[in-house]
Amino acid sequence: MRILVCVKRVPAVGSRINVAADGQQVDTAHLGFTTSPHEECAVEEAAQIAERLDGDGHAVVVLTLGPPESAEQLRYAASVGGTELALVVAEGGLDWDPQRTAVAITDAVRELEAVGGEFDLILFGNESADGGNFQVGTRVAYALSRPMVNGIKGIDVSGSSITARRETDAGYEVYELETPCALGVKEGINLPRYPTMKGRLASRKAQIAELDCAQNAAAGGQARERLHRPPERASTTVMLGDSAAAAPAVVDLLDELGVL
């Protein structure tokens, strides 16, 4: 089985995000970067599927679109189960909206399939941790005329049939898809493994294929007007006391909260 996982380089979750003076870009001077969490789970799921099928000939190809520094995320994916790596180098300064991104990735998928054969399964993150647009995977699947389901929390493979489960308030929705198909994986489908020392060393030697697909991707219908930081919420801690004398203040607070 050939599986393609599309990942994205994003600022580390929880980082303080500052906007550049022009209001058009994020100031990355002091930012760390990582793989978007949903897509990290997608890489792990692809590796687990290949392990469950238990045999030779299973490929886990990891693809990203981004600056040359995105090779860092590809090598991390190689250290935890990725067998082939591909980078679509995106020109800096361009606004990579979901439509433009999807066009470039679609072209990259077609190029990879022309060389190595059709992908049975393409995995995307449910949404990226930075933009959260929920669009790229669906757009790529539509362009490739392949069925897709988003929000997936479970995948089982049986021959050319794939069973995908999406969690709901009442339990699970179950989908049966025939390959080739695409799925949007949601964080929590698994617990991503940590890379071993052997995996890290091997990932340094892994070859990264660079694809020249970005130049043909025209801007989409979305335009960035301006980025802004939301106002920070400050919290304060008030000490009510450190002895029995604080008891009346505690009672007053509980009464104010409606507990009493």
XYZ file of C-alpha atoms in Angstrom:
260
model
C 0.000 0.000 0.000
C 1.201 3.490 -0.866
C 0.209 6.158 1.626
C 0.836 9.878 1.249
C 0.771 12.159 4.289
C 0.631 15.924 3.775
C 2.089 17.928 6.661
C 2.691 21.596 7.427
C 5.402 23.520 9.262
C 3.710 25.748 11.871
C 4.804 27.813 14.885
C 5.124 25.679 18.007
C 1.767 25.375 19.733
C 1.574 27.751 22.684
C 4.155 30.169 21.298
C 3.673 33.899 21.659
C 2.820 35.090 18.148
C 3.931 38.609 17.219
C 2.846 40.403 14.057
C 5.403 42.212 11.907
C 5.208 45.992 11.614
C 3.565 45.815 8.168
C 0.692 43.757 9.559
C 1.061 41.194 6.787
C 3.393 38.587 8.245
C 4.118 36.843 11.516
C 7.399 37.880 13.121
C 9.319 34.591 13.232
C 12.515 35.957 14.791
C 12.001 34.169 18.106
C 9.613 31.406 17.100
C 10.170 27.672 17.202
C 8.485 25.501 14.572
C 6.941 22.064 14.558
C 4.586 19.825 12.591
C 0.903 20.710 12.905
C -0.511 18.368 15.626
C -3.282 16.810 13.506
C -0.727 16.001 10.823
C 1.720 14.570 13.356
C -1.043 12.086 14.216
C -1.558 11.455 10.491
C 2.109 10.460 10.106
C 1.816 8.120 13.080
C -1.384 6.584 11.703
C 0.249 5.955 8.330
C 3.205 4.278 10.055
C 0.860 2.094 12.115
C -1.142 1.073 9.034
C 2.073 0.032 7.260
C 3.133 -1.951 10.348
C -0.251 -3.687 10.651
C -0.126 -4.762 7.014
C 3.213 -6.404 7.909
C 5.017 -6.851 4.652
C 7.333 -5.305 2.113
C 6.192 -2.831 -0.512
C 4.363 -0.431 1.829
C 5.444 3.183 1.414
C 4.723 6.132 3.692
C 5.494 9.220 1.632
C 5.510 12.539 3.509
C 4.942 15.751 1.554
C 5.061 19.372 2.638
C 4.814 22.750 0.987
C 6.876 25.497 2.561
C 10.259 27.192 2.829
C 13.499 25.171 2.645
C 13.477 25.052 6.461
C 10.472 22.713 6.212
C 13.007 19.935 5.608
C 13.263 19.839 9.416
C 9.661 18.608 9.689
C 10.188 16.085 6.893
C 13.243 14.616 8.617
C 11.294 14.335 11.849
C 8.603 12.413 9.952
C 11.321 10.116 8.578
C 12.493 9.404 12.129
C 9.041 8.103 13.125
C 8.057 6.040 10.090
C 8.187 8.073 6.892
C 9.927 6.159 4.101
C 10.048 8.838 1.371
C 10.144 12.634 1.659
C 9.101 15.362 -0.763
C 9.261 19.149 -0.457
C 7.447 21.688 -2.597
C 9.515 24.826 -2.050
C 7.155 27.778 -1.640
C 8.366 31.214 -2.641
C 8.668 33.520 0.348
C 6.489 36.591 0.578
C 3.494 35.075 -1.195
C 0.143 34.671 0.516
C -0.394 30.908 0.425
C -4.160 30.818 0.823
C -5.928 27.417 0.837
C -6.754 27.550 -2.885
C -3.180 28.258 -4.012
C -1.825 25.667 -1.554
C -4.254 23.007 -2.797
C -3.304 23.609 -6.441
C 0.405 23.193 -5.681
C -0.156 20.047 -3.593
C -2.427 18.547 -6.256
C 0.281 19.038 -8.880
C 2.834 17.514 -6.492
C 0.645 14.448 -5.911
C 0.274 13.909 -9.642
C 4.039 14.222 -10.121
C 4.767 11.749 -7.326
C 2.208 9.281 -8.687
C 3.660 9.529 -12.187
C 6.985 8.334 -10.779
C 6.022 5.882 -8.032
C 2.461 4.830 -8.788
C -0.955 5.775 -7.458
C -1.435 6.439 -3.756
C -4.031 4.159 -2.189
C -4.599 6.582 0.681
C -3.828 10.272 1.163
C -3.906 11.595 4.728
C -4.287 15.244 5.710
C -4.590 16.903 9.075
C -8.154 17.858 9.920
C -6.959 21.480 9.832
C -3.642 23.270 10.275
C -2.714 24.672 13.665
C -2.014 28.141 12.281
C -4.650 28.897 9.633
C -7.345 26.401 10.654
C -9.077 26.736 7.268
C -10.309 23.109 6.913
C -9.995 23.477 3.119
C -6.777 22.129 1.628
C -7.464 18.405 1.980
C -10.974 18.704 0.586
C -9.803 20.817 -2.344
C -7.017 18.373 -3.222
C -9.314 15.347 -2.983
C -11.892 17.066 -5.210
C -9.243 17.979 -7.797
C -8.054 14.365 -7.840
C -11.658 13.032 -8.013
C -11.230 10.968 -4.849
C -13.696 10.538 -2.001
C -12.767 12.163 1.302
C -14.039 12.291 4.865
C -12.750 14.764 7.449
C -12.604 14.564 11.255
C -11.427 10.925 11.312
C -10.599 9.270 14.662
C -10.149 5.662 13.487
C -8.937 3.878 10.324
C -9.034 0.175 9.407
C -7.718 -1.245 6.131
C -8.941 -4.476 4.557
C -7.694 -5.082 1.041
C -8.872 -2.221 -1.147
C -11.527 -1.177 1.393
C -10.981 1.400 4.121
C -13.253 1.863 7.124
C -13.062 5.330 8.678
C -14.715 6.429 11.915
C -15.701 9.960 12.817
C -16.591 10.745 16.414
C -19.943 12.379 17.194
C -21.845 13.251 20.368
C -23.825 10.019 19.963
C -20.862 7.737 19.215
C -19.268 7.243 15.793
C -20.180 7.682 12.154
C -18.677 4.860 10.086
C -17.650 5.320 6.446
C -16.646 2.655 3.933
C -14.382 3.913 1.140
C -12.681 2.159 -1.748
C -9.117 3.081 -2.568
C -7.827 5.427 -3.823
C -9.286 7.864 -1.299
C -8.350 10.630 1.136
C -8.999 11.221 4.838
C -8.616 14.170 7.184
C -7.163 12.894 10.468
C -8.035 14.495 13.775
C -5.682 14.814 16.739
C -6.365 12.052 19.266
C -6.675 9.227 16.745
C -3.421 7.920 18.272
C -0.497 8.885 20.461
C 2.456 9.818 18.205
C 5.640 7.952 19.045
C 8.915 9.572 19.991
C 11.749 9.074 17.499
C 14.449 6.633 18.514
C 18.130 7.511 18.287
C 18.414 5.096 15.352
C 15.496 6.825 13.653
C 16.999 10.290 14.161
C 20.353 9.228 12.751
C 18.711 7.585 9.746
C 16.567 10.663 9.094
C 19.689 12.806 8.650
C 20.665 10.716 5.646
C 17.166 10.556 4.159
C 16.868 11.984 0.655
C 14.350 14.797 0.150
C 12.902 15.147 -3.333
C 12.297 18.792 -4.213
C 9.310 19.394 -6.474
C 8.906 22.526 -8.570
C 5.117 22.746 -8.427
C 4.631 25.996 -6.536
C 5.424 28.353 -9.403
C 2.311 27.338 -11.357
C -0.061 27.907 -8.435
C -1.837 31.219 -8.929
C -3.327 33.147 -6.034
C -6.782 32.057 -4.978
C -9.885 34.087 -4.243
C -8.881 34.983 -0.702
C -6.764 38.035 0.078
C -5.077 38.907 3.350
C -5.947 42.381 4.540
C -4.123 42.559 7.845
C -3.030 40.408 10.765
C -3.616 41.555 14.322
C -3.045 40.189 17.783
C -6.144 39.888 19.968
C -5.903 41.747 23.279
C -4.273 39.670 25.983
C -6.354 38.607 28.929
C -4.630 39.393 32.192
C -5.519 37.564 35.374
C -4.752 38.522 38.946
C -4.551 36.505 42.127
C -5.987 37.951 45.320
C -4.904 36.488 48.656
C -7.859 36.361 51.042
C -5.612 35.671 53.997
C -3.536 32.930 55.565
C -5.308 32.310 58.863
C -8.774 31.904 60.358
C -9.248 35.650 59.850
C -9.726 34.956 56.129
C -12.857 32.857 56.722
C -15.356 35.745 56.376
C -13.770 36.775 53.067
C -14.004 33.170 51.792
C -17.688 33.014 52.756
C -18.371 36.334 51.003
C -16.617 35.061 47.843
C -18.578 31.795 47.819
C -21.792 33.772 48.254
C -20.814 36.029 45.339
C -20.193 32.961 43.157
C -23.602 31.579 44.058
C -22.226 28.513 45.785
C -23.981 29.288 49.066
